Tab-separated table of C-alpha atoms and ligand atoms in Angstrom:
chain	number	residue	atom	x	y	z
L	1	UNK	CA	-39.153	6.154	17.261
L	2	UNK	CA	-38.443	8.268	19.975
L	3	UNK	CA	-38.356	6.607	23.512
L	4	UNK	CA	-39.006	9.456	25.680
L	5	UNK	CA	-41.276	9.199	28.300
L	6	UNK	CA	-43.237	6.289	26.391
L	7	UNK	CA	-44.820	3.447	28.201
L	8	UNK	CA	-43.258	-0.140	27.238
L	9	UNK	CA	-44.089	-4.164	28.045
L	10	UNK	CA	-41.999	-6.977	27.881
L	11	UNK	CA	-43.397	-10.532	28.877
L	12	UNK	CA	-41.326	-12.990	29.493
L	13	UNK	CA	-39.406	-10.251	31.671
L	14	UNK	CA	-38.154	-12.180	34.726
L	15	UNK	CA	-35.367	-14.011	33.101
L	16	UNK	CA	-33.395	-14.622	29.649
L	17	UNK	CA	-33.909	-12.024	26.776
L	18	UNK	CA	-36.577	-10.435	28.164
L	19	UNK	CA	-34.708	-9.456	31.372
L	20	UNK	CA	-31.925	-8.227	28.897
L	21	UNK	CA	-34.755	-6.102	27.105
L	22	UNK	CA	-36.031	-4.677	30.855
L	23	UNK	CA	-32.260	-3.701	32.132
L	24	UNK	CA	-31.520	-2.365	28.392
L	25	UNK	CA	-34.725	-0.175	28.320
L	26	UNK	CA	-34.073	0.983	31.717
L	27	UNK	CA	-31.686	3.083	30.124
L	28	UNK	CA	-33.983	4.907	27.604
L	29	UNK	CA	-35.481	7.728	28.955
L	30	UNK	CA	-39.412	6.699	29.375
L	31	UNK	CA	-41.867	7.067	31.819
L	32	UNK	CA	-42.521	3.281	32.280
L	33	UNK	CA	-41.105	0.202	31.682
L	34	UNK	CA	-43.482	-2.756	32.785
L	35	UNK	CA	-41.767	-5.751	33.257
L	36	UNK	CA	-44.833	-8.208	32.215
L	37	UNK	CA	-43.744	-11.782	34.293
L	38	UNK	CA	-45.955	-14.971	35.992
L	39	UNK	CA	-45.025	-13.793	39.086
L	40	UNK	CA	-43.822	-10.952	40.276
L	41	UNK	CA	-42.397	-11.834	43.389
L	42	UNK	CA	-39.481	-13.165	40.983
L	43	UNK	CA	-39.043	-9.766	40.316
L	44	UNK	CA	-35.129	-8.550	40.987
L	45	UNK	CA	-34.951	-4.627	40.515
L	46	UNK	CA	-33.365	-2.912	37.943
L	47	UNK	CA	-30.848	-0.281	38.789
L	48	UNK	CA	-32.537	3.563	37.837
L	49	UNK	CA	-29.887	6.158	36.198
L	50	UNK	CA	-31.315	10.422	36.341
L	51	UNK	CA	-31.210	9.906	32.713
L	52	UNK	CA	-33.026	6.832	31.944
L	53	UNK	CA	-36.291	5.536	33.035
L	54	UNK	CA	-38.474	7.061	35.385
L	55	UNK	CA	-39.765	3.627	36.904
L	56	UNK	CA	-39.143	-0.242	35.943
L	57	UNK	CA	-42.657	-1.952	37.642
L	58	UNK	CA	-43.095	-5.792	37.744
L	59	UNK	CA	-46.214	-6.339	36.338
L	60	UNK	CA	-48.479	-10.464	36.456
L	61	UNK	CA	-48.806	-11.180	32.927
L	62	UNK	CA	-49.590	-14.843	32.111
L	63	UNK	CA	-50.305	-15.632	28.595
L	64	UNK	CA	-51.263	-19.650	28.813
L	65	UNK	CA	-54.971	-19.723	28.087
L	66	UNK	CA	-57.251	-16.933	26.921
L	67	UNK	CA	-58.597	-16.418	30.037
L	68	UNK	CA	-54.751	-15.710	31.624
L	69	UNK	CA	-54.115	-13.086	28.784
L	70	UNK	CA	-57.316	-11.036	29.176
L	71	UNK	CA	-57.268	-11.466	33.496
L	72	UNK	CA	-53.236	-9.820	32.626
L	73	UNK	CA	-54.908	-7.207	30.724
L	74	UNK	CA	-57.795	-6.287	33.252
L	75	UNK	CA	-54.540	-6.322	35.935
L	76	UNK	CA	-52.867	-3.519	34.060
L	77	UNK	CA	-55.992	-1.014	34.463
L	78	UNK	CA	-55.758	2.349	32.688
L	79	UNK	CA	-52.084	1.452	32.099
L	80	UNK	CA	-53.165	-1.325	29.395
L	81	UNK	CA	-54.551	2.171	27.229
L	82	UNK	CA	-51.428	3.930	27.791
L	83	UNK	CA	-48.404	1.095	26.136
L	84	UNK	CA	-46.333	2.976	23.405
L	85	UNK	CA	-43.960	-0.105	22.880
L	86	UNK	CA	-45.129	-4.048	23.126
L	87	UNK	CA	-42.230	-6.610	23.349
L	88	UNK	CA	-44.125	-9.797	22.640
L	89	UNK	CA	-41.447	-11.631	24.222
L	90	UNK	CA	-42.248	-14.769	26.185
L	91	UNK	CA	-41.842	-18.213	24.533
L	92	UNK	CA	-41.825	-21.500	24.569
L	93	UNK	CA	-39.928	-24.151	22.986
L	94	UNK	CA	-40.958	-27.773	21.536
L	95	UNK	CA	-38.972	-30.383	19.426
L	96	UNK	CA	-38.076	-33.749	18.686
L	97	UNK	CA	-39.425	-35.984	16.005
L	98	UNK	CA	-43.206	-34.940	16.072
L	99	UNK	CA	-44.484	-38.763	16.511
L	100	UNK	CA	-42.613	-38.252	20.296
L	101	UNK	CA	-43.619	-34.618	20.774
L	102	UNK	CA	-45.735	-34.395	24.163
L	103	UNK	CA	-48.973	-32.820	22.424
L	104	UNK	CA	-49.904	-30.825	25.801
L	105	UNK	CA	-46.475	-28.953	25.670
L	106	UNK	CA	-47.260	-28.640	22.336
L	107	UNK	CA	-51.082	-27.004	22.487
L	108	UNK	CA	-48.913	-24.663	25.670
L	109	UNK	CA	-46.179	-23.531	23.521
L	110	UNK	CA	-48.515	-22.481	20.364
L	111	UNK	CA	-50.480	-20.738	22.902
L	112	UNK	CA	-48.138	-18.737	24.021
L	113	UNK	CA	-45.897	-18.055	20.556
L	114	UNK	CA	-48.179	-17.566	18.696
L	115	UNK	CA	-52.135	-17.110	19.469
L	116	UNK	CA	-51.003	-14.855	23.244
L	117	UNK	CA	-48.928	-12.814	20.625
L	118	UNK	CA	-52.447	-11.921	18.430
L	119	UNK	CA	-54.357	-10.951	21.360
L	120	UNK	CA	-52.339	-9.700	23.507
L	121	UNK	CA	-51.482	-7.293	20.426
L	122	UNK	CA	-55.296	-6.745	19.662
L	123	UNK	CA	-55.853	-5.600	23.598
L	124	UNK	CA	-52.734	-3.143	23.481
L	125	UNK	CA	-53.314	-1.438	19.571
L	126	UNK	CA	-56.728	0.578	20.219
L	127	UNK	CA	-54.458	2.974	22.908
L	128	UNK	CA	-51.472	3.142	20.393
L	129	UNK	CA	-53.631	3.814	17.488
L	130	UNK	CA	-55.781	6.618	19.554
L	131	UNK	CA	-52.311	8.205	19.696
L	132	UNK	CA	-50.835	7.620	16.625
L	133	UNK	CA	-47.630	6.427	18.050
L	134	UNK	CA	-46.312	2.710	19.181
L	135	UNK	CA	-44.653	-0.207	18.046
L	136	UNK	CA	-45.613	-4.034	18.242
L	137	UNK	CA	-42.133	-6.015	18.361
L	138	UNK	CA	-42.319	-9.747	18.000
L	139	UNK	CA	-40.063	-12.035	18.879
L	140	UNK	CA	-39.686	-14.556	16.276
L	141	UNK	CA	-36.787	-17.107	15.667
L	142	UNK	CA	-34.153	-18.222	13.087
L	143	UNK	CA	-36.287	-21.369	13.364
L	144	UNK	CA	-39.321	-19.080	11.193
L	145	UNK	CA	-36.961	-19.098	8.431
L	146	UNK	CA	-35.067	-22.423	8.458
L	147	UNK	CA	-36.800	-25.005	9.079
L	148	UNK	CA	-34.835	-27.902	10.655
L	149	UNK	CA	-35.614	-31.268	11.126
L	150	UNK	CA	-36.789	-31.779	14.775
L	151	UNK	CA	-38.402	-28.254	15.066
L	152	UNK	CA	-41.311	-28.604	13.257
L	153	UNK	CA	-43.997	-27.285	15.744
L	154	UNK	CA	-41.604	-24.646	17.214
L	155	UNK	CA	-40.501	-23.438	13.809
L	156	UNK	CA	-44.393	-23.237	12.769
L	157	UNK	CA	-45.079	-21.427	15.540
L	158	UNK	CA	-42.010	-18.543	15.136
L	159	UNK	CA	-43.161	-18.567	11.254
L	160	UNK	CA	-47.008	-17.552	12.290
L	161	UNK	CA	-45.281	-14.639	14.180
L	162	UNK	CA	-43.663	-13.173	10.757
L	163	UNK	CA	-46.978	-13.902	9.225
L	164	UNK	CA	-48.868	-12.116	11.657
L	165	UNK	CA	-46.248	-9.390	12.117
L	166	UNK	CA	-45.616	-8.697	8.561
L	167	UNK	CA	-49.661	-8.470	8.170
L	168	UNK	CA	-49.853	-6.389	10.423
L	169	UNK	CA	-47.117	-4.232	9.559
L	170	UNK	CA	-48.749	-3.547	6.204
L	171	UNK	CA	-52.651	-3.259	7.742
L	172	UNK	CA	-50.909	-0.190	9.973
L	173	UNK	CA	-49.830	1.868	7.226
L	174	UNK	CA	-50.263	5.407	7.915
L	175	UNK	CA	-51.196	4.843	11.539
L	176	UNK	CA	-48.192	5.716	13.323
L	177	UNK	CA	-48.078	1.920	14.581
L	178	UNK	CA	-45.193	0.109	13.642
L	179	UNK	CA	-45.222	-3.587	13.800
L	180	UNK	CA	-41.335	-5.344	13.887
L	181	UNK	CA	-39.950	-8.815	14.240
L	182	UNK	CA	-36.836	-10.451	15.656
L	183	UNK	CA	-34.863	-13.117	14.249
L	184	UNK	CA	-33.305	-13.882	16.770
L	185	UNK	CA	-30.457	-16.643	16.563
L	186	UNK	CA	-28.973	-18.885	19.726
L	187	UNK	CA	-29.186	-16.560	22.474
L	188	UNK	CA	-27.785	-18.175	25.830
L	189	UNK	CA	-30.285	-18.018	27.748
L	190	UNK	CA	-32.521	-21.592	29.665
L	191	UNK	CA	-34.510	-21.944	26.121
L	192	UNK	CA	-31.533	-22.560	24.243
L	193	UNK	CA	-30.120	-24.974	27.142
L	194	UNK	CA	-33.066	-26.921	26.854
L	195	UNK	CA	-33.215	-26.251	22.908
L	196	UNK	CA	-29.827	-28.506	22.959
L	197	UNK	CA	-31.703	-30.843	25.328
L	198	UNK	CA	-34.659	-31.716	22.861
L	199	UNK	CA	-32.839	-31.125	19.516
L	200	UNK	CA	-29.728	-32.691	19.998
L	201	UNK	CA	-30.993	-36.125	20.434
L	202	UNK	CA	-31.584	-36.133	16.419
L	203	UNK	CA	-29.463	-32.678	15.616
L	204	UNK	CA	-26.414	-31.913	15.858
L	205	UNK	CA	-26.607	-28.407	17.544
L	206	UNK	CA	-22.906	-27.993	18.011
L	207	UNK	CA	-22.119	-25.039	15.402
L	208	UNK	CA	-24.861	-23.184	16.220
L	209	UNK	CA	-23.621	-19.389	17.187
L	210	UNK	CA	-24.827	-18.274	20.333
L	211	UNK	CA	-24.752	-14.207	21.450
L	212	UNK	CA	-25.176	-13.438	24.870
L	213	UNK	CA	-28.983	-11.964	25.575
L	214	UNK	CA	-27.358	-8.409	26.440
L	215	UNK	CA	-26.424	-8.314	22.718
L	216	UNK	CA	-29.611	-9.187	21.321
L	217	UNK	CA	-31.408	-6.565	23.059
L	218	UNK	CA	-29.103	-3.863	22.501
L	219	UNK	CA	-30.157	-4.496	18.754
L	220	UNK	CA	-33.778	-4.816	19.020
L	221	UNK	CA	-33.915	-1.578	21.088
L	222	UNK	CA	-31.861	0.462	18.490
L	223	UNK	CA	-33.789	-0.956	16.163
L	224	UNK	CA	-37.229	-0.193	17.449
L	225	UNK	CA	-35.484	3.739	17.944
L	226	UNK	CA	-34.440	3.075	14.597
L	227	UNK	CA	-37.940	2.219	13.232
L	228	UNK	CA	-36.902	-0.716	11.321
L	229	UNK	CA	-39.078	-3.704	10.287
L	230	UNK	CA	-36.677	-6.612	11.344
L	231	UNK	CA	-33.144	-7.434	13.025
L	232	UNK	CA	-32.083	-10.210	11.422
L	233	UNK	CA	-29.536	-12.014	13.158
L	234	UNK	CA	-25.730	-12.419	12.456
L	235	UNK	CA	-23.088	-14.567	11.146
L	236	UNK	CA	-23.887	-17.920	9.708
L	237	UNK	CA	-27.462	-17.551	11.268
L	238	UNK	CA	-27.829	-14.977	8.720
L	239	UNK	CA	-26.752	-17.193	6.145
L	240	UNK	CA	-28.849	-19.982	7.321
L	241	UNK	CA	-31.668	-17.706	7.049
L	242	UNK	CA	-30.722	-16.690	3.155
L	243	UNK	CA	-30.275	-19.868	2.257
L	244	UNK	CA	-33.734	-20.582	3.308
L	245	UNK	CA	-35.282	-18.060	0.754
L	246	UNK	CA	-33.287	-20.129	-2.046
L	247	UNK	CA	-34.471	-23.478	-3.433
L	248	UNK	CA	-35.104	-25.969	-0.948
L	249	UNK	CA	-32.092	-28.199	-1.987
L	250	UNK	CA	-29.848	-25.701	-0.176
L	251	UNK	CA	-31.346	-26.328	3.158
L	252	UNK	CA	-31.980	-30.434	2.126
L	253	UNK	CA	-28.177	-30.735	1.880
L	254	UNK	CA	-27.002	-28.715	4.847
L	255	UNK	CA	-30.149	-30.334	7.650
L	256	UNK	CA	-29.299	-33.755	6.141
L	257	UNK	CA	-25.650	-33.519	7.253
L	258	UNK	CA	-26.583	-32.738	10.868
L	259	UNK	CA	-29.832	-34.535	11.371
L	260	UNK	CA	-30.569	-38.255	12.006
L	261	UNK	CA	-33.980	-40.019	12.299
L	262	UNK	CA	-32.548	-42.118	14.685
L	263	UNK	CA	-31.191	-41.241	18.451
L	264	UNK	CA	-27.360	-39.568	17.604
L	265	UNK	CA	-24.578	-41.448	19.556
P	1	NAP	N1	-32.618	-18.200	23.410
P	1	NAP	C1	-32.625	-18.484	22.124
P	1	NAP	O1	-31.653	-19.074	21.603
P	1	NAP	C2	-33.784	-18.073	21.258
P	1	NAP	C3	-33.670	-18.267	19.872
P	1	NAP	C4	-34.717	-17.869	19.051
P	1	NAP	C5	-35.847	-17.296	19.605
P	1	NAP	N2	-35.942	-17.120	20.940
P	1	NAP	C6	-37.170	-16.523	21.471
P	1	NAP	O2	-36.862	-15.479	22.368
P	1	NAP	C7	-37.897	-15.354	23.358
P	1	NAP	C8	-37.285	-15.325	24.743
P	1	NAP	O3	-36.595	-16.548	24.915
P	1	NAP	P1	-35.489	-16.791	26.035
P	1	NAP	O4	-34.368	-17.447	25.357
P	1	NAP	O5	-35.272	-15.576	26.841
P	1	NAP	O6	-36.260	-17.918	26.876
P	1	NAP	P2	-36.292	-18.274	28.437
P	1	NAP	O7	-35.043	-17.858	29.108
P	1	NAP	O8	-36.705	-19.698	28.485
P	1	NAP	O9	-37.477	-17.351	28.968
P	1	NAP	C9	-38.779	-17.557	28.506
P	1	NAP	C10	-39.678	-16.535	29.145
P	1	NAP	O10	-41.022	-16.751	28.686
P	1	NAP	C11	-41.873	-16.786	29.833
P	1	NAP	N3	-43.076	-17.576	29.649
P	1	NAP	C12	-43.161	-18.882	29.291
P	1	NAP	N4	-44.445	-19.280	29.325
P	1	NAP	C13	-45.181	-18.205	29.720
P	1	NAP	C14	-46.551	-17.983	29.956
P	1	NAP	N5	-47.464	-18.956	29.825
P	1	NAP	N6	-46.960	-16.753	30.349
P	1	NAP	C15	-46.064	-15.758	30.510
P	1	NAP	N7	-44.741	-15.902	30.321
P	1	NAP	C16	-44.312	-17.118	29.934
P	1	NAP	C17	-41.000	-17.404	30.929
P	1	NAP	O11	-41.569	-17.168	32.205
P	1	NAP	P3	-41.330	-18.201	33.446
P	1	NAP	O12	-39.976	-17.881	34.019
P	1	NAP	O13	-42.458	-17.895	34.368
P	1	NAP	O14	-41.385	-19.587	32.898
P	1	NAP	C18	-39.696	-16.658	30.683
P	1	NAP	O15	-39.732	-15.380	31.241
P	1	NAP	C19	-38.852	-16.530	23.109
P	1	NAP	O16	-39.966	-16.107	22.373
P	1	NAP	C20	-38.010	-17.481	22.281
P	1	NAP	O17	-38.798	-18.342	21.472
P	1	NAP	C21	-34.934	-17.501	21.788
Protein backbone atom coordinates (compact mmCIF):
# COMPACT_ATOMS: atom_id res chain seq x y z
CA UNK A 1 0.00 0.00 0.00
CA UNK A 2 1.25 3.15 -0.93
CA UNK A 3 1.43 5.86 1.88
CA UNK A 4 1.40 8.94 -0.06
CA UNK A 5 -0.63 11.60 0.88
CA UNK A 6 -3.15 9.10 2.71
CA UNK A 7 -4.95 10.03 5.83
CA UNK A 8 -4.01 7.70 8.98
CA UNK A 9 -5.33 7.19 12.92
CA UNK A 10 -3.69 5.79 15.69
CA UNK A 11 -5.48 5.70 19.21
CA UNK A 12 -3.73 5.15 21.92
CA UNK A 13 -1.24 7.85 20.34
CA UNK A 14 0.00 9.86 23.34
CA UNK A 15 2.33 7.34 24.75
CA UNK A 16 3.87 3.65 24.29
CA UNK A 17 3.46 1.93 20.80
CA UNK A 18 1.19 4.13 19.55
CA UNK A 19 3.47 7.19 19.97
CA UNK A 20 6.16 4.93 18.23
CA UNK A 21 3.50 4.37 15.33
CA UNK A 22 2.80 8.52 15.21
CA UNK A 23 6.77 9.53 15.14
CA UNK A 24 7.35 6.40 12.64
CA UNK A 25 4.49 7.52 10.26
CA UNK A 26 5.62 10.98 10.46
CA UNK A 27 8.12 9.89 8.18
CA UNK A 28 5.88 8.48 5.36
CA UNK A 29 4.93 10.91 3.06
CA UNK A 30 0.95 11.49 3.77
CA UNK A 31 -1.19 14.22 4.05
CA UNK A 32 -2.33 13.45 7.67
CA UNK A 33 -1.43 11.65 10.46
CA UNK A 34 -4.09 12.00 13.36
CA UNK A 35 -2.78 11.18 16.48
CA UNK A 36 -6.25 9.79 18.09
CA UNK A 37 -5.49 10.36 22.26
CA UNK A 38 -7.97 11.16 25.60
CA UNK A 39 -6.59 14.31 25.70
CA UNK A 40 -4.89 16.22 23.61
CA UNK A 41 -3.32 18.62 25.68
CA UNK A 42 -0.86 15.52 26.35
CA UNK A 43 -0.01 16.00 23.00
CA UNK A 44 4.08 16.50 22.50
CA UNK A 45 4.77 17.38 18.71
CA UNK A 46 6.34 15.35 16.36
CA UNK A 47 9.27 16.69 14.47
CA UNK A 48 8.07 17.34 10.39
CA UNK A 49 10.90 16.34 7.66
CA UNK A 50 10.11 18.12 3.60
CA UNK A 51 9.80 14.56 2.81
CA UNK A 52 7.50 13.05 5.21
CA UNK A 53 4.20 14.07 6.47
CA UNK A 54 2.49 17.07 5.67
CA UNK A 55 0.87 17.49 9.27
CA UNK A 56 0.84 15.19 12.58
CA UNK A 57 -2.71 16.67 14.42
CA UNK A 58 -3.68 15.52 17.98
CA UNK A 59 -6.96 14.46 17.68
CA UNK A 60 -9.77 13.47 21.32
CA UNK A 61 -10.52 9.99 20.70
CA UNK A 62 -11.89 8.09 23.74
CA UNK A 63 -13.04 4.65 23.15
CA UNK A 64 -14.53 3.61 26.86
CA UNK A 65 -18.27 3.42 26.30
CA UNK A 66 -20.22 3.60 23.06
CA UNK A 67 -21.19 6.86 23.56
CA UNK A 68 -17.15 8.05 23.85
CA UNK A 69 -16.41 6.22 20.47
CA UNK A 70 -19.24 7.72 18.38
CA UNK A 71 -18.85 11.58 20.32
CA UNK A 72 -14.72 10.78 18.89
CA UNK A 73 -16.17 10.13 15.61
CA UNK A 74 -18.65 13.19 15.36
CA UNK A 75 -15.20 15.23 16.68
CA UNK A 76 -13.32 14.21 13.58
CA UNK A 77 -16.01 15.87 11.08
CA UNK A 78 -15.47 15.33 7.34
CA UNK A 79 -12.03 13.97 8.34
CA UNK A 80 -13.74 10.66 9.85
CA UNK A 81 -14.81 10.03 5.69
CA UNK A 82 -11.43 10.72 4.57
CA UNK A 83 -9.01 7.80 6.92
CA UNK A 84 -6.95 5.62 4.41
CA UNK A 85 -5.10 3.75 7.33
CA UNK A 86 -6.80 2.80 10.96
CA UNK A 87 -4.28 1.74 13.71
CA UNK A 88 -6.67 0.25 16.23
CA UNK A 89 -4.15 0.73 18.77
CA UNK A 90 -5.20 1.59 22.30
CA UNK A 91 -5.45 -1.17 24.96
CA UNK A 92 -5.89 -2.26 28.03
CA UNK A 93 -4.55 -4.90 30.12
CA UNK A 94 -6.22 -7.34 32.87
CA UNK A 95 -4.83 -10.46 34.74
CA UNK A 96 -4.49 -12.42 37.70
CA UNK A 97 -6.39 -15.49 38.68
CA UNK A 98 -9.96 -14.55 37.36
CA UNK A 99 -11.73 -15.27 40.94
CA UNK A 100 -9.46 -11.83 42.00
CA UNK A 101 -9.89 -10.01 38.69
CA UNK A 102 -11.62 -6.49 39.47
CA UNK A 103 -14.75 -7.13 37.06
CA UNK A 104 -15.07 -3.18 36.31
CA UNK A 105 -11.44 -3.14 34.87
CA UNK A 106 -12.48 -6.02 33.32
CA UNK A 107 -16.00 -4.80 31.47
CA UNK A 108 -13.23 -1.34 30.64
CA UNK A 109 -10.57 -3.33 29.10
CA UNK A 110 -13.02 -5.59 26.77
CA UNK A 111 -14.47 -2.36 25.85
CA UNK A 112 -11.77 -0.96 24.63
CA UNK A 113 -9.79 -4.26 22.99
CA UNK A 114 -12.14 -5.51 21.64
CA UNK A 115 -15.90 -4.09 21.10
CA UNK A 116 -14.11 0.03 20.46
CA UNK A 117 -12.02 -1.99 17.84
CA UNK A 118 -15.57 -3.25 15.87
CA UNK A 119 -17.04 0.07 15.82
CA UNK A 120 -14.67 2.22 15.62
CA UNK A 121 -13.77 0.06 12.38
CA UNK A 122 -17.52 0.06 11.21
CA UNK A 123 -17.54 4.18 11.49
CA UNK A 124 -14.13 4.48 9.48
CA UNK A 125 -14.82 1.51 6.45
CA UNK A 126 -17.84 3.27 4.46
CA UNK A 127 -15.01 6.27 3.42
CA UNK A 128 -12.28 3.58 2.67
CA UNK A 129 -14.58 1.40 0.80
CA UNK A 130 -16.10 4.58 -1.29
CA UNK A 131 -12.45 4.77 -2.37
CA UNK A 132 -11.36 1.51 -2.77
CA UNK A 133 -8.24 1.99 -0.83
CA UNK A 134 -7.37 1.60 3.16
CA UNK A 135 -6.25 -0.68 5.64
CA UNK A 136 -7.73 -1.67 9.17
CA UNK A 137 -4.57 -2.71 11.40
CA UNK A 138 -5.32 -4.30 14.72
CA UNK A 139 -3.34 -4.57 17.39
CA UNK A 140 -3.57 -7.90 18.84
CA UNK A 141 -1.13 -9.73 21.29
CA UNK A 142 1.06 -12.88 21.67
CA UNK A 143 -1.46 -13.40 24.48
CA UNK A 144 -4.33 -14.22 21.28
CA UNK A 145 -2.26 -17.12 20.55
CA UNK A 146 -0.87 -18.49 23.84
CA UNK A 147 -2.89 -18.55 26.29
CA UNK A 148 -1.22 -18.34 29.74
CA UNK A 149 -2.42 -18.94 32.95
CA UNK A 150 -3.31 -15.56 34.61
CA UNK A 151 -4.37 -13.87 31.27
CA UNK A 152 -7.46 -15.27 30.66
CA UNK A 153 -9.68 -12.14 30.05
CA UNK A 154 -6.81 -10.20 28.36
CA UNK A 155 -5.87 -13.11 26.14
CA UNK A 156 -9.77 -13.47 25.19
CA UNK A 157 -9.93 -10.19 24.42
CA UNK A 158 -6.53 -10.00 21.91
CA UNK A 159 -8.04 -13.46 20.43
CA UNK A 160 -11.58 -11.62 19.47
CA UNK A 161 -9.29 -9.11 17.61
CA UNK A 162 -7.81 -12.02 15.19
CA UNK A 163 -11.32 -13.23 14.99
CA UNK A 164 -12.70 -10.10 14.01
CA UNK A 165 -9.69 -9.11 11.90
CA UNK A 166 -9.30 -12.26 10.06
CA UNK A 167 -13.29 -11.99 9.30
CA UNK A 168 -12.97 -9.16 8.15
CA UNK A 169 -10.05 -9.61 6.11
CA UNK A 170 -11.87 -12.27 4.12
CA UNK A 171 -15.53 -10.21 4.00
CA UNK A 172 -13.17 -7.32 2.12
CA UNK A 173 -12.07 -9.33 -0.66
CA UNK A 174 -11.93 -7.42 -3.75
CA UNK A 175 -12.59 -4.11 -2.03
CA UNK A 176 -9.34 -2.57 -1.90
CA UNK A 177 -9.65 -2.71 2.08
CA UNK A 178 -7.15 -4.60 3.72
CA UNK A 179 -7.69 -5.70 7.21
CA UNK A 180 -4.10 -6.76 9.27
CA UNK A 181 -3.20 -7.80 12.76
CA UNK A 182 -0.23 -7.47 15.09
CA UNK A 183 1.20 -9.96 17.27
CA UNK A 184 2.86 -8.09 19.03
CA UNK A 185 5.25 -9.61 21.81
CA UNK A 186 6.69 -7.64 25.17
CA UNK A 187 7.07 -4.26 23.97
CA UNK A 188 8.53 -1.88 26.80
CA UNK A 189 6.27 0.30 27.08
CA UNK A 190 3.74 1.17 30.86
CA UNK A 191 1.40 -1.97 29.73
CA UNK A 192 4.07 -4.34 29.93
CA UNK A 193 5.39 -2.66 33.35
CA UNK A 194 2.18 -3.19 34.76
CA UNK A 195 1.76 -6.61 32.72
CA UNK A 196 4.78 -7.79 35.17
CA UNK A 197 2.82 -6.13 38.00
CA UNK A 198 -0.45 -8.31 37.64
CA UNK A 199 1.12 -11.47 36.08
CA UNK A 200 4.00 -11.99 38.02
CA UNK A 201 2.31 -12.58 41.24
CA UNK A 202 1.35 -16.23 39.76
CA UNK A 203 3.86 -16.09 36.48
CA UNK A 204 6.99 -16.03 36.16
CA UNK A 205 7.46 -13.24 33.48
CA UNK A 206 11.21 -13.17 33.64
CA UNK A 207 12.16 -14.70 30.04
CA UNK A 208 9.80 -12.93 28.33
CA UNK A 209 11.66 -10.91 25.28
CA UNK A 210 10.92 -7.44 25.24
CA UNK A 211 11.68 -5.02 21.86
CA UNK A 212 11.69 -1.52 22.32
CA UNK A 213 8.21 0.16 20.82
CA UNK A 214 10.40 1.95 17.98
CA UNK A 215 10.99 -1.60 16.67
CA UNK A 216 7.59 -2.76 16.66
CA UNK A 217 6.36 -0.01 14.66
CA UNK A 218 8.96 0.08 12.18
CA UNK A 219 7.48 -3.48 11.33
CA UNK A 220 3.90 -2.84 11.36
CA UNK A 221 4.42 0.20 9.07
CA UNK A 222 6.49 -1.80 6.46
CA UNK A 223 4.17 -4.18 6.76
CA UNK A 224 1.01 -2.25 6.16
CA UNK A 225 3.33 -0.69 2.86
CA UNK A 226 3.96 -4.17 2.39
CA UNK A 227 0.26 -5.25 2.35
CA UNK A 228 0.68 -8.18 4.50
CA UNK A 229 -1.98 -9.86 6.69
CA UNK A 230 0.07 -10.19 10.01
CA UNK A 231 3.59 -9.40 11.73
CA UNK A 232 4.09 -11.98 13.84
CA UNK A 233 6.50 -11.33 16.39
CA UNK A 234 10.13 -12.64 16.91
CA UNK A 235 12.30 -14.96 18.70
CA UNK A 236 10.90 -17.33 21.23
CA UNK A 237 7.58 -15.26 21.08
CA UNK A 238 7.35 -16.70 17.74
CA UNK A 239 7.85 -20.00 19.00
CA UNK A 240 5.50 -19.57 21.79
CA UNK A 241 3.02 -18.66 19.30
CA UNK A 242 3.73 -22.06 17.07
CA UNK A 243 3.64 -24.04 19.74
CA UNK A 244 0.23 -22.83 20.43
CA UNK A 245 -1.18 -24.14 17.03
CA UNK A 246 0.23 -27.72 18.16
CA UNK A 247 -1.54 -29.99 20.65
CA UNK A 248 -2.29 -28.44 23.79
CA UNK A 249 0.26 -30.58 25.79
CA UNK A 250 3.00 -28.35 24.34
CA UNK A 251 1.75 -25.26 25.96
CA UNK A 252 0.44 -27.53 29.35
CA UNK A 253 4.12 -28.38 29.92
CA UNK A 254 5.84 -25.10 29.22
CA UNK A 255 2.77 -22.61 31.40
CA UNK A 256 2.98 -25.30 34.13
CA UNK A 257 6.71 -24.68 34.67
CA UNK A 258 6.24 -20.93 35.14
CA UNK A 259 2.83 -20.62 36.66
CA UNK A 260 1.64 -21.20 40.27
CA UNK A 261 -1.95 -21.06 41.67
CA UNK A 262 -0.61 -19.75 44.61
CA UNK A 263 1.20 -16.14 45.27
CA UNK A 264 5.13 -16.88 43.80
CA UNK A 265 7.79 -16.09 46.52
N1 LIG B 1 3.54 -3.48 25.48
C1 LIG B 1 3.37 -4.77 25.28
O1 LIG B 1 4.20 -5.59 25.74
C2 LIG B 1 2.21 -5.28 24.48
C3 LIG B 1 2.16 -6.65 24.17
C4 LIG B 1 1.11 -7.13 23.41
C5 LIG B 1 0.13 -6.26 22.96
N2 LIG B 1 0.19 -4.95 23.26
C6 LIG B 1 -0.89 -4.08 22.77
O2 LIG B 1 -0.35 -2.94 22.15
C7 LIG B 1 -1.26 -1.83 22.28
C8 LIG B 1 -0.52 -0.62 22.81
O3 LIG B 1 0.00 -0.97 24.07
P1 LIG B 1 1.16 -0.16 24.81
O4 LIG B 1 2.11 -1.17 25.29
O5 LIG B 1 1.62 0.97 23.99
O6 LIG B 1 0.32 0.34 26.08
P2 LIG B 1 0.38 1.68 26.96
O7 LIG B 1 1.73 2.27 26.94
O8 LIG B 1 -0.23 1.29 28.26
O9 LIG B 1 -0.61 2.65 26.17
C9 LIG B 1 -1.96 2.33 26.07
C10 LIG B 1 -2.64 3.39 25.25
O10 LIG B 1 -4.04 3.08 25.16
C11 LIG B 1 -4.78 4.25 25.51
N3 LIG B 1 -6.09 3.97 26.06
C12 LIG B 1 -6.40 3.21 27.14
N4 LIG B 1 -7.71 3.28 27.39
C13 LIG B 1 -8.25 4.11 26.46
C14 LIG B 1 -9.55 4.60 26.20
N5 LIG B 1 -10.60 4.27 26.96
N6 LIG B 1 -9.74 5.44 25.15
C15 LIG B 1 -8.70 5.81 24.37
N7 LIG B 1 -7.43 5.40 24.57
C16 LIG B 1 -7.22 4.57 25.61
C17 LIG B 1 -3.90 4.94 26.56
O11 LIG B 1 -4.31 6.28 26.74
P3 LIG B 1 -4.11 7.05 28.17
O12 LIG B 1 -2.67 7.51 28.21
O13 LIG B 1 -5.09 8.17 28.09
O14 LIG B 1 -4.41 6.08 29.25
C18 LIG B 1 -2.54 4.78 25.91
O15 LIG B 1 -2.34 5.74 24.92
C19 LIG B 1 -2.39 -2.33 23.19
O16 LIG B 1 -3.50 -2.72 22.42
C20 LIG B 1 -1.77 -3.54 23.86
O17 LIG B 1 -2.75 -4.48 24.30
C21 LIG B 1 1.21 -4.43 24.02
Amino acid sequence: MNLAGASVLVTGANRGIGRALVTRLAAEPARLVLAGMRSVEKFEPVALSPEGAAEVRPVQIDLSSRESVDASCERLGQELERIDVLFNNAGLVTGGLLEEQDMEQVYAMFQVNLVAVAHLTQRVLPGMLARRYGAIVNNASISAYAYFPAASTYAASKAGVVALTEALRRELRGTGVRAMHLVTPGVTTDMLQRTEDIYGRHLDTSGWEQIPPEQWADQAVEAVKAGRRVVNPPGKSRLAMLAARGPAWLLDQTTARVFSRSPRG
